[in-house]
Short mmCIF file of C-alpha atoms and ligand atoms in Angstrom, two decimals:
data_model
loop_
_atom_site.label_atom_id
_atom_site.label_comp_id
_atom_site.label_asym_id
_atom_site.label_seq_id
_atom_site.Cartn_x
_atom_site.Cartn_y
_atom_site.Cartn_z
CA UNK A 953 -36.24 -3.37 23.41
CA UNK A 954 -38.22 -1.01 25.61
CA UNK A 955 -40.52 1.60 24.75
CA UNK A 956 -39.50 5.12 24.11
CA UNK A 957 -41.79 7.35 26.19
CA UNK A 958 -40.54 10.29 24.46
CA UNK A 959 -43.35 10.92 22.33
CA UNK A 960 -45.93 10.26 24.60
CA UNK A 961 -45.70 11.96 27.89
CA UNK A 962 -46.73 15.43 28.42
CA UNK A 963 -45.49 15.40 31.88
CA UNK A 964 -41.99 14.32 31.01
CA UNK A 965 -41.87 17.26 28.59
CA UNK A 966 -42.73 19.25 31.10
CA UNK A 967 -40.32 18.00 33.16
CA UNK A 968 -37.49 18.30 30.90
CA UNK A 969 -38.30 21.62 30.25
CA UNK A 970 -38.73 22.65 33.57
CA UNK A 971 -35.22 21.13 34.92
CA UNK A 972 -33.67 22.06 31.61
CA UNK A 973 -32.60 18.93 30.72
CA UNK A 974 -32.33 17.29 27.38
CA UNK A 975 -30.66 14.07 28.09
CA UNK A 976 -33.08 11.07 26.99
CA UNK A 977 -31.42 9.30 30.32
CA UNK A 978 -34.01 10.76 32.47
CA UNK A 979 -36.59 8.11 32.58
CA UNK A 980 -39.91 7.69 34.45
CA UNK A 981 -38.71 7.54 37.97
CA UNK A 982 -37.64 11.39 38.08
CA UNK A 983 -41.02 12.30 36.62
CA UNK A 984 -42.61 10.34 38.95
CA UNK A 985 -41.45 11.83 41.65
CA UNK A 986 -42.22 15.20 40.23
CA UNK A 987 -45.93 14.11 39.62
CA UNK A 988 -46.61 12.85 42.64
CA UNK A 989 -44.97 15.90 44.68
CA UNK A 990 -47.38 17.93 42.72
CA UNK A 991 -50.70 15.72 42.86
CA UNK A 992 -51.38 12.20 42.27
CA UNK A 993 -52.39 12.43 38.54
CA UNK A 994 -50.19 10.85 36.13
CA UNK A 995 -50.49 12.41 32.60
CA UNK A 996 -49.64 10.60 29.34
CA UNK A 997 -50.58 11.41 25.62
CA UNK A 998 -51.33 8.71 23.13
CA UNK A 999 -51.09 9.32 19.51
CA UNK A 1000 -52.76 6.56 17.29
CA UNK A 1001 -51.22 6.58 14.16
CA UNK A 1002 -49.63 4.57 11.14
CA UNK A 1003 -46.01 3.59 12.17
CA UNK A 1004 -43.24 1.77 10.66
CA UNK A 1005 -42.63 -1.33 13.10
CA UNK A 1006 -39.30 -3.22 12.92
CA UNK A 1007 -40.93 -6.37 13.70
CA UNK A 1008 -38.42 -8.31 12.13
CA UNK A 1009 -35.43 -6.71 13.77
CA UNK A 1010 -33.44 -3.66 12.12
CA UNK A 1011 -31.80 -5.59 9.25
CA UNK A 1012 -34.80 -6.45 7.72
CA UNK A 1013 -37.50 -3.66 6.25
CA UNK A 1014 -40.05 -2.63 8.76
CA UNK A 1015 -43.44 -3.41 8.60
CA UNK A 1016 -46.29 -0.80 8.00
CA UNK A 1017 -48.35 -1.00 11.17
CA UNK A 1018 -50.53 1.09 13.55
CA UNK A 1019 -49.24 2.04 17.04
CA UNK A 1020 -49.48 4.54 19.71
CA UNK A 1021 -46.78 7.02 19.47
CA UNK A 1022 -43.45 5.93 17.81
CA UNK A 1023 -43.81 2.06 17.38
CA UNK A 1024 -45.35 -1.25 18.48
CA UNK A 1025 -46.24 -1.68 21.57
CA UNK A 1026 -47.31 1.69 22.82
CA UNK A 1027 -45.46 3.18 25.33
CA UNK A 1028 -45.56 1.73 28.85
CA UNK A 1029 -47.92 3.48 31.06
CA UNK A 1030 -46.91 3.08 34.60
CA UNK A 1031 -48.12 4.23 37.82
CA UNK A 1032 -48.66 3.56 41.34
CA UNK A 1033 -51.82 1.93 42.90
CA UNK A 1034 -54.10 4.55 43.94
CA UNK A 1035 -52.90 7.24 41.58
CA UNK A 1036 -55.10 9.06 39.01
CA UNK A 1037 -54.49 8.49 35.37
CA UNK A 1038 -55.28 10.73 32.78
CA UNK A 1039 -54.67 9.95 29.23
CA UNK A 1040 -55.42 12.21 26.21
CA UNK A 1041 -56.02 10.15 23.30
CA UNK A 1042 -55.24 11.59 19.87
CA UNK A 1043 -56.70 9.97 16.53
CA UNK A 1044 -54.40 10.21 13.50
CA UNK A 1045 -55.81 7.08 12.10
CA UNK A 1046 -57.62 6.90 8.83
CA UNK A 1047 -60.90 5.64 10.67
CA UNK A 1048 -62.54 6.19 14.15
CA UNK A 1049 -61.00 4.46 17.42
CA UNK A 1050 -61.52 4.28 21.06
CA UNK A 1051 -59.33 3.02 23.72
CA UNK A 1052 -60.31 0.30 26.47
CA UNK A 1053 -58.40 -0.21 29.84
CA UNK A 1054 -58.21 -3.77 29.82
CA UNK A 1055 -58.72 -5.23 33.36
CA UNK A 1056 -58.95 -1.91 35.31
CA UNK A 1057 -61.90 -1.24 37.16
CA UNK A 1058 -62.86 2.19 35.78
CA UNK A 1059 -65.97 4.31 35.69
CA UNK A 1060 -68.31 3.07 32.77
CA UNK A 1061 -67.97 6.26 30.83
CA UNK A 1062 -63.96 5.70 30.93
CA UNK A 1063 -64.47 2.21 29.64
CA UNK A 1064 -63.65 2.97 25.84
CA UNK A 1065 -66.47 1.01 24.38
CA UNK A 1066 -67.74 2.63 21.00
CA UNK A 1067 -71.36 3.66 21.23
CA UNK A 1068 -72.13 1.81 24.37
CA UNK A 1069 -69.83 4.27 26.66
CA UNK A 1070 -68.64 7.16 24.52
CA UNK A 1071 -69.04 8.21 20.73
CA UNK A 1072 -65.86 6.95 18.85
CA UNK A 1073 -62.97 9.17 18.29
CA UNK A 1074 -63.22 10.60 14.67
CA UNK A 1075 -60.06 10.96 12.93
CA UNK A 1076 -58.21 14.13 13.75
CA UNK A 1077 -60.10 14.40 17.13
CA UNK A 1078 -59.13 13.83 20.90
CA UNK A 1079 -60.67 12.18 23.90
CA UNK A 1080 -59.38 12.58 27.68
CA UNK A 1081 -59.61 9.58 29.61
CA UNK A 1082 -59.25 10.12 33.47
CA UNK A 1083 -59.85 7.77 36.31
CA UNK A 1084 -58.43 6.39 39.49
CA UNK A 1085 -56.78 3.12 39.57
CA UNK A 1086 -57.47 1.16 42.42
CA UNK A 1087 -55.54 -2.23 41.66
CA UNK A 1088 -52.13 -2.88 41.14
CA UNK A 1089 -50.93 -5.34 38.69
CA UNK A 1090 -50.22 -6.09 34.95
CA UNK A 1091 -52.91 -4.45 32.81
CA UNK A 1092 -52.87 -3.15 28.97
CA UNK A 1093 -54.71 -0.85 26.80
CA UNK A 1094 -56.26 -1.34 23.23
CA UNK A 1095 -58.83 -0.15 20.84
CA UNK A 1096 -62.60 -1.28 21.16
CA UNK A 1097 -63.34 -0.30 17.74
CA UNK A 1098 -63.08 -2.59 14.83
CA UNK A 1099 -60.59 -4.34 17.32
CA UNK A 1100 -59.79 -7.43 14.99
CA UNK A 1101 -58.11 -4.89 12.54
CA UNK A 1102 -56.84 -2.53 14.97
CA UNK A 1103 -55.56 -4.56 17.49
CA UNK A 1104 -54.50 -6.43 14.75
CA UNK A 1105 -52.68 -3.87 13.12
CA UNK A 1106 -50.48 -3.25 16.37
CA UNK A 1107 -52.45 -0.94 18.46
CA UNK A 1108 -51.90 -1.99 22.14
CA UNK A 1109 -49.45 -1.06 24.94
CA UNK A 1110 -48.75 -2.20 28.52
CA UNK A 1111 -50.18 -0.63 31.52
CA UNK A 1112 -48.32 -1.20 34.93
CA UNK A 1113 -49.44 -0.34 38.27
CA UNK A 1114 -47.02 -0.67 40.89
CA UNK A 1115 -47.83 -2.12 44.38
CA UNK A 1116 -46.90 0.25 47.23
CA UNK A 1117 -44.08 -1.98 47.86
CA UNK A 1118 -43.08 -3.99 44.95
CA UNK A 1119 -41.76 -7.46 45.05
CA UNK A 1120 -37.95 -7.66 45.75
CA UNK A 1121 -36.81 -8.64 42.12
CA UNK A 1122 -33.65 -7.61 40.25
CA UNK A 1123 -35.38 -6.97 37.27
CA UNK A 1124 -39.28 -6.21 36.56
CA UNK A 1125 -39.70 -6.72 32.76
CA UNK A 1126 -42.94 -7.08 30.52
CA UNK A 1127 -43.21 -9.40 27.36
CA UNK A 1128 -46.10 -8.30 25.43
CA UNK A 1129 -46.60 -11.48 23.32
CA UNK A 1130 -48.20 -10.65 19.89
CA UNK A 1131 -48.89 -12.62 16.68
CA UNK A 1132 -48.75 -11.29 12.97
CA UNK A 1133 -49.98 -12.64 9.81
CA UNK A 1134 -47.66 -11.21 7.23
CA UNK A 1135 -47.99 -11.37 3.55
CA UNK A 1136 -45.06 -12.83 1.25
CA UNK A 1137 -44.10 -9.50 0.99
CA UNK A 1138 -43.47 -9.21 4.62
CA UNK A 1139 -46.35 -6.58 5.19
CA UNK A 1140 -49.67 -7.17 7.29
CA UNK A 1141 -52.15 -9.37 5.50
CA UNK A 1142 -55.49 -7.24 5.21
CA UNK A 1143 -57.55 -10.20 5.69
CA UNK A 1144 -59.19 -9.15 9.04
CA UNK A 1145 -62.26 -11.06 9.97
CA UNK A 1146 -61.94 -13.55 7.20
CA UNK A 1147 -64.89 -15.99 7.35
CA UNK A 1148 -62.66 -19.09 7.75
CA UNK A 1149 -60.83 -17.61 10.71
CA UNK A 1150 -63.82 -15.99 12.49
CA UNK A 1151 -65.91 -19.32 12.45
CA UNK A 1152 -62.83 -21.33 13.24
CA UNK A 1153 -59.99 -20.36 15.96
CA UNK A 1154 -59.46 -17.00 14.88
CA UNK A 1155 -56.80 -15.04 13.05
CA UNK A 1156 -53.41 -17.16 14.11
CA UNK A 1157 -50.52 -15.47 12.51
CA UNK A 1158 -47.02 -16.63 11.40
CA UNK A 1159 -44.97 -14.26 13.21
CA UNK A 1160 -44.50 -14.25 16.74
CA UNK A 1161 -43.32 -10.94 18.54
CA UNK A 1162 -42.12 -10.11 22.15
CA UNK A 1163 -42.62 -6.35 22.72
CA UNK A 1164 -42.70 -5.94 18.82
CA UNK A 1165 -39.82 -7.52 17.82
CA UNK A 1166 -39.16 -11.21 16.61
CA UNK A 1167 -36.29 -12.03 19.19
CA UNK A 1168 -34.37 -15.32 19.54
CA UNK A 1169 -32.48 -14.58 22.66
CA UNK A 1170 -33.06 -13.22 26.34
CA UNK A 1171 -30.02 -12.52 28.43
CA UNK A 1172 -29.98 -13.77 31.84
CA UNK A 1173 -27.33 -13.83 34.74
CA UNK A 1174 -27.05 -16.70 37.20
CA UNK A 1175 -28.68 -16.13 40.42
CA UNK A 1176 -31.09 -13.05 39.34
CA UNK A 1177 -34.40 -12.97 40.05
CA UNK A 1178 -36.83 -11.31 37.39
CA UNK A 1179 -40.49 -10.66 37.51
CA UNK A 1180 -41.93 -11.24 34.28
CA UNK A 1181 -45.07 -9.76 33.37
CA UNK A 1182 -46.76 -11.85 30.39
CA UNK A 1183 -49.39 -10.30 28.54
CA UNK A 1184 -50.94 -11.89 25.43
CA UNK A 1185 -51.95 -9.21 22.97
CA UNK A 1186 -52.69 -11.49 19.85
CA UNK A 1187 -56.08 -11.56 18.31
CA UNK A 1188 -56.46 -15.25 18.56
CA UNK A 1189 -53.26 -17.04 19.19
CA UNK A 1190 -53.24 -18.87 22.71
CA UNK A 1191 -49.84 -19.47 24.37
CA UNK A 1192 -48.41 -22.40 26.53
CA UNK A 1193 -45.07 -21.52 27.45
CA UNK A 1194 -42.69 -24.14 28.95
CA UNK A 1195 -39.36 -22.75 30.30
CA UNK A 1196 -36.83 -25.55 29.98
CA UNK A 1197 -34.61 -25.97 33.01
CA UNK A 1198 -36.73 -23.57 35.00
CA UNK A 1199 -39.27 -23.52 37.54
CA UNK A 1200 -41.29 -20.30 37.23
CA UNK A 1201 -43.80 -19.24 39.81
CA UNK A 1202 -47.21 -17.86 39.21
CA UNK A 1203 -47.85 -14.69 41.32
CA UNK A 1204 -50.61 -13.01 39.41
CA UNK A 1205 -53.27 -13.73 36.88
CA UNK A 1206 -54.96 -11.04 35.23
CA UNK A 1207 -53.04 -8.41 37.28
CA UNK A 1208 -54.63 -9.89 40.53
CA UNK A 1209 -52.42 -11.58 43.02
CA UNK A 1210 -52.57 -15.31 43.56
CA UNK A 1211 -51.20 -17.97 45.79
CA UNK A 1212 -47.76 -18.27 44.36
CA UNK A 1213 -47.56 -21.56 42.73
CA UNK A 1214 -46.17 -23.46 39.70
CA UNK A 1215 -48.20 -23.69 36.63
CA UNK A 1216 -50.09 -27.19 36.00
CA UNK A 1217 -47.56 -29.34 34.29
CA UNK A 1218 -45.29 -26.77 33.91
CA UNK A 1219 -47.17 -24.76 31.05
CA UNK A 1220 -47.79 -21.03 31.45
CA UNK A 1221 -50.99 -20.94 29.39
CA UNK A 1222 -52.50 -17.37 28.15
CA UNK A 1223 -55.48 -16.90 25.86
CA UNK A 1224 -56.00 -13.82 24.20
CA UNK A 1225 -56.07 -10.75 26.55
CA UNK A 1226 -54.92 -12.58 29.61
CA UNK A 1227 -51.76 -11.89 31.46
CA UNK A 1228 -49.57 -14.07 34.23
CA UNK A 1229 -46.94 -12.59 36.38
CA UNK A 1230 -44.05 -14.82 36.84
CA UNK A 1231 -41.26 -15.08 39.18
CA UNK A 1232 -38.31 -16.49 37.19
CA UNK A 1233 -35.41 -17.60 39.19
CA UNK A 1234 -32.51 -17.99 37.10
CA UNK A 1235 -31.17 -21.23 38.19
CA UNK A 1236 -28.72 -22.11 35.14
CA UNK A 1237 -25.03 -21.64 35.09
CA UNK A 1238 -23.13 -19.28 33.18
CA UNK A 1239 -22.98 -20.07 29.39
CA UNK A 1240 -25.82 -22.33 29.62
CA UNK A 1241 -28.77 -21.66 26.94
CA UNK A 1242 -32.45 -23.09 27.56
CA UNK A 1243 -35.40 -22.72 25.23
CA UNK A 1244 -38.88 -21.22 26.10
CA UNK A 1245 -40.91 -23.29 24.07
CA UNK A 1246 -44.76 -22.41 22.98
CA UNK A 1247 -46.70 -25.85 23.12
CA UNK A 1248 -50.26 -24.73 22.83
CA UNK A 1249 -51.23 -26.03 19.46
CA UNK A 1250 -49.70 -29.62 19.39
CA UNK A 1251 -49.03 -29.29 15.44
CA UNK A 1252 -47.84 -25.70 15.68
CA UNK A 1253 -45.19 -25.94 18.37
CA UNK A 1254 -42.12 -23.77 18.10
CA UNK A 1255 -39.21 -22.26 20.19
CA UNK A 1256 -40.47 -18.81 21.30
CA UNK A 1257 -36.76 -18.05 22.04
CA UNK A 1258 -33.79 -19.13 24.11
CA UNK A 1259 -32.73 -17.83 27.59
CA UNK A 1260 -28.89 -17.27 27.44
CA UNK A 1261 -26.78 -17.18 30.50
CA UNK A 1262 -24.26 -14.59 30.84
CA UNK A 1263 -20.55 -15.49 31.68
CA UNK A 1264 -20.73 -13.75 35.03
CA UNK A 1265 -23.14 -14.78 37.78
CA UNK A 1266 -25.05 -11.93 39.68
CA UNK A 1267 -25.12 -14.11 42.87
CA UNK A 1268 -24.46 -17.78 44.04
CA UNK A 1269 -27.92 -18.51 44.66
CA UNK A 1270 -31.28 -16.90 43.85
CA UNK A 1271 -33.33 -14.92 46.47
CA UNK A 1272 -35.67 -16.58 48.67
CA UNK A 1273 -37.51 -13.85 49.90
CA UNK A 1274 -41.55 -14.25 49.90
CA UNK A 1275 -43.33 -13.71 46.64
CA UNK A 1276 -46.73 -13.37 47.52
CA UNK A 1277 -48.48 -10.00 46.50
CA UNK A 1278 -50.78 -8.19 48.74
CA UNK A 1279 -54.22 -8.41 47.88
CA UNK A 1280 -56.08 -5.60 45.77
CA UNK A 1281 -59.40 -4.00 47.36
CA UNK A 1282 -61.67 -6.28 45.40
CA UNK A 1283 -65.11 -6.98 47.28
CA UNK A 1284 -65.49 -10.58 48.38
CA UNK A 1285 -68.40 -12.48 46.74
CA UNK A 1286 -70.98 -13.60 49.36
CA UNK A 1287 -71.53 -17.29 47.89
CA UNK A 1288 -74.37 -18.21 50.27
CA UNK A 1289 -76.41 -15.25 49.12
CA UNK A 1290 -75.49 -15.20 45.66
CA UNK A 1291 -77.81 -15.62 42.86
CA UNK A 1292 -76.98 -17.84 40.13
CA UNK A 1293 -77.35 -17.15 36.13
CA UNK A 1294 -76.25 -19.29 33.37
CA UNK A 1295 -74.75 -17.80 30.11
CA UNK A 1296 -74.23 -20.07 27.06
CA UNK A 1297 -71.53 -19.61 24.30
CA UNK A 1298 -72.54 -20.98 21.16
CA UNK A 1299 -71.63 -21.68 17.56
CA UNK A 1300 -68.69 -21.95 15.36
CA UNK A 1301 -67.90 -24.69 13.17
CA UNK A 1302 -68.37 -28.48 13.97
CA UNK A 1303 -70.77 -27.13 16.57
CA UNK A 1304 -74.36 -27.69 17.50
CA UNK A 1305 -75.81 -24.33 16.91
CA UNK A 1306 -78.62 -24.76 14.32
CA UNK A 1307 -79.49 -20.90 14.32
CA UNK A 1308 -79.78 -17.87 16.48
CA UNK A 1309 -81.48 -14.34 16.51
CA UNK A 1310 -79.54 -11.25 14.83
CA UNK A 1311 -80.79 -7.95 15.16
CA UNK A 1312 -84.30 -9.64 16.52
CA UNK A 1313 -84.64 -12.11 13.53
CA UNK A 1314 -84.07 -15.94 13.90
CA UNK A 1315 -81.46 -17.01 11.34
CA UNK A 1316 -79.94 -20.60 10.46
CA UNK A 1317 -76.21 -21.15 10.64
CA UNK A 1318 -75.92 -20.48 6.81
CA UNK A 1319 -77.78 -16.93 6.90
CA UNK A 1320 -75.68 -15.92 9.86
CA UNK A 1321 -72.46 -16.89 7.83
CA UNK A 1322 -73.71 -14.88 4.86
CA UNK A 1323 -73.52 -11.86 7.34
CA UNK A 1324 -70.11 -12.74 8.84
CA UNK A 1325 -71.53 -14.15 12.06
CA UNK A 1326 -71.03 -17.65 13.71
CA UNK A 1327 -71.36 -17.19 17.27
CA UNK A 1328 -73.83 -16.66 19.84
CA UNK A 1329 -74.46 -15.78 23.75
CA UNK A 1330 -77.75 -17.52 24.94
CA UNK A 1331 -79.08 -17.48 21.50
CA UNK A 1332 -78.49 -13.98 20.33
CA UNK A 1333 -75.85 -13.07 17.92
CA UNK A 1334 -74.08 -9.52 18.60
CA UNK A 1335 -73.86 -6.75 15.88
CA UNK A 1336 -71.73 -3.96 17.06
CA UNK A 1337 -71.56 -3.00 20.82
CA UNK A 1338 -75.35 -2.02 21.81
CA UNK A 1339 -77.43 -4.58 22.97
CA UNK A 1340 -80.14 -5.33 25.41
CA UNK A 1341 -78.28 -6.59 28.29
CA UNK A 1342 -78.15 -10.62 28.77
CA UNK A 1343 -78.29 -9.97 32.34
CA UNK A 1344 -79.17 -6.90 34.84
CA UNK A 1345 -77.49 -7.47 38.08
CA UNK A 1346 -78.37 -5.26 41.23
CA UNK A 1347 -75.72 -3.14 42.08
CA UNK A 1348 -73.82 -4.34 45.56
CA UNK A 1349 -75.17 -8.02 45.10
CA UNK A 1350 -73.15 -11.15 44.84
CA UNK A 1351 -73.41 -13.39 41.62
CA UNK A 1352 -72.60 -16.55 40.51
CA UNK A 1353 -72.36 -16.56 36.60
CA UNK A 1354 -72.21 -20.41 35.40
CA UNK A 1355 -70.51 -19.70 31.86
CA UNK A 1356 -70.89 -22.70 29.59
CA UNK A 1357 -68.98 -23.46 26.36
CA UNK A 1358 -71.26 -25.17 23.84
CA UNK A 1359 -68.65 -25.09 21.26
CA UNK A 1360 -65.38 -26.98 20.02
CA UNK A 1361 -63.27 -23.96 20.51
CA UNK A 1362 -61.52 -22.37 23.29
CA UNK A 1363 -62.83 -18.98 24.34
CA UNK A 1364 -61.02 -16.30 26.42
CA UNK A 1365 -64.11 -14.56 28.03
CA UNK A 1366 -63.87 -11.08 29.38
CA UNK A 1367 -65.85 -9.02 31.60
CA UNK A 1368 -65.71 -5.31 31.78
CA UNK A 1369 -65.65 -3.26 34.93
CA UNK A 1370 -64.82 -6.07 37.20
CA UNK A 1371 -62.75 -8.73 38.31
CA UNK A 1372 -64.35 -12.03 39.39
CA UNK A 1373 -63.11 -15.40 41.17
CA UNK A 1374 -63.14 -18.33 39.29
CA UNK A 1375 -64.60 -20.78 41.68
CA UNK A 1376 -65.32 -23.88 39.76
CA UNK A 1377 -64.41 -25.64 36.58
CA UNK A 1378 -66.67 -28.40 35.26
CA UNK A 1379 -68.24 -28.57 38.89
CA UNK A 1380 -65.07 -28.89 40.61
CA UNK A 1381 -63.77 -26.31 42.76
CA UNK A 1382 -60.71 -24.52 41.56
CA UNK A 1383 -57.49 -24.57 43.48
CA UNK A 1384 -56.79 -21.05 43.83
CA UNK A 1385 -60.12 -19.44 43.39
CA UNK A 1386 -58.12 -17.07 41.22
CA UNK A 1387 -59.26 -13.41 40.32
CA UNK A 1388 -59.27 -12.77 36.78
CA UNK A 1389 -61.05 -10.42 34.14
CA UNK A 1390 -60.67 -12.94 31.28
CA UNK A 1391 -61.21 -16.76 31.95
CA UNK A 1392 -60.26 -19.28 29.39
CA UNK A 1393 -62.81 -21.81 28.46
CA UNK A 1394 -61.72 -25.11 27.09
CA UNK A 1395 -64.01 -26.67 24.38
CA UNK A 1396 -67.46 -28.01 26.25
CA UNK A 1397 -66.06 -26.75 29.39
CA UNK A 1398 -68.32 -25.23 32.22
CA UNK A 1399 -66.75 -22.21 34.48
CA UNK A 1400 -68.20 -20.91 37.31
CA UNK A 1401 -67.19 -17.40 38.40
CA UNK A 1402 -68.50 -15.21 41.46
CA UNK A 1403 -68.17 -11.34 41.79
CA UNK A 1404 -69.82 -8.33 43.53
CA UNK A 1405 -71.80 -6.52 41.00
CA UNK A 1406 -70.42 -3.19 42.51
CA UNK A 1407 -69.71 -1.24 39.41
CA UNK A 1408 -72.57 0.47 37.75
CA UNK A 1409 -72.95 0.77 34.07
CA UNK A 1410 -73.40 -1.43 31.10
CA UNK A 1411 -70.44 -3.97 30.48
CA UNK A 1412 -69.10 -5.84 27.58
CA UNK A 1413 -69.05 -9.91 28.19
CA UNK A 1414 -67.44 -11.27 25.18
CA UNK A 1415 -64.95 -13.64 23.74
CA UNK A 1416 -61.24 -12.14 23.41
CA UNK A 1417 -60.73 -13.92 20.28
CA UNK A 1418 -61.33 -10.62 18.18
CA UNK A 1419 -62.79 -12.64 15.32
CA UNK A 1420 -65.18 -14.43 17.56
CA UNK A 1421 -66.13 -11.16 19.15
CA UNK A 1422 -66.85 -9.56 15.76
CA UNK A 1423 -68.57 -12.77 14.89
CA UNK A 1424 -71.18 -12.28 17.30
CA UNK A 1425 -69.68 -13.70 20.82
CA UNK A 1426 -70.24 -10.63 22.68
CA UNK A 1427 -72.94 -9.39 25.18
CA UNK A 1428 -73.79 -6.83 27.64
CA UNK A 1429 -74.28 -7.18 31.47
CA UNK A 1430 -76.24 -4.24 32.89
CA UNK A 1431 -75.34 -3.25 36.78
CA UNK A 1432 -77.99 -1.13 37.99
CU1 C2O B 2852 -59.51 -6.25 26.16
CU2 C2O B 2852 -63.68 -5.89 25.60
O1 C2O B 2852 -61.57 -5.99 25.95
CU1 CU B 2853 -64.04 -17.26 21.23
#
């Protein structure tokens, strides 16, 4: 399944040339050693371009998609905590693009938001992103320009930052989940930002892929321990995965370590853009099969795949070594001294929003719908990425932001440039005070988050259901 680095790593090519090796068996590790012996910058090249993606496996015709390099997902960018990342992005798409490093605390100018933090990269042009990577964990990259279309066509890839001492596991794997809306002819439906999807739950597709392929089985060996990094790259689909016969342990959320725990009701819930790192202990017996079922939408439940046990066990019982990850260097918010602000998310079908302001003009819901909009943040509908900030925060101070979902829909709300603690849901303290960069709000839910505003710049705050984002559910928080 995994991700040919061939088209994408300048370093690797340089290394192969240096070493006089032609073998493709030389993968990232020797390269990594090489890179860090020289300096601690990891170099990659991402070429955004049309690709043929075998979403349905190699016996069915491929799907015309967009990808970074050779296919979907883009190459895994993997580096170690504290290293510097340098990525040269080449745009061979028929439209402008940018790359956003979702969840990484980067300097504002490297955040990949068109117009707000950089001019978009024109077709045929390049842009170099370079920054230090302070936090270990599971992240991803994707365009921030016309995201509903560009991410919807397959532009995304995993970005893994290794801890200095990784957890002891037998395999460290990433499942990048996505869904696609394919036509009867098996090609990507071009109905991006359809008004019905936009004003309801977003574009939920009809094909679910893992790492770019519709797969039905995942092989396991009795007794093995797998670190499974789940990334939801779908435009709008939420997942709630249930691993029958298994009790996976959540060890990180949105890349950030959390007290190891079993997910509530045994359901691993991921809104768009969210990540969950699981420790999956293979407690089944050789020859057994167990389903992984997605139960998020009660009327759209389906089996994602089967865990299939191989004939030979790896060991008699899974490992019992600790699975607590070391904390990342995040500033702890001072809740006593924190200022509180409220941000309300509004609109959508079956909601109460009568009207809101678009480009300075008050409009009713019908007028907004006529302009492809249905959502607002504190009464303002976003159009493009340039906004008057909804809040201006003082650099270095602690804040509590009371996020309020005044709609009948789920929203995964993402803040750029920071991770925040989720401290309360509907007034009740959360059990794990988890660090996240994308927090899922249920309909009518209120979620309080807290963080130190320590990264200067203008940062997007938006719903990561991409049709909601383009439909107006987006704003800017300034840290000055
Ligand atoms: Cu994953 Cu504003 O983005
Ligand atoms: Cu939303």
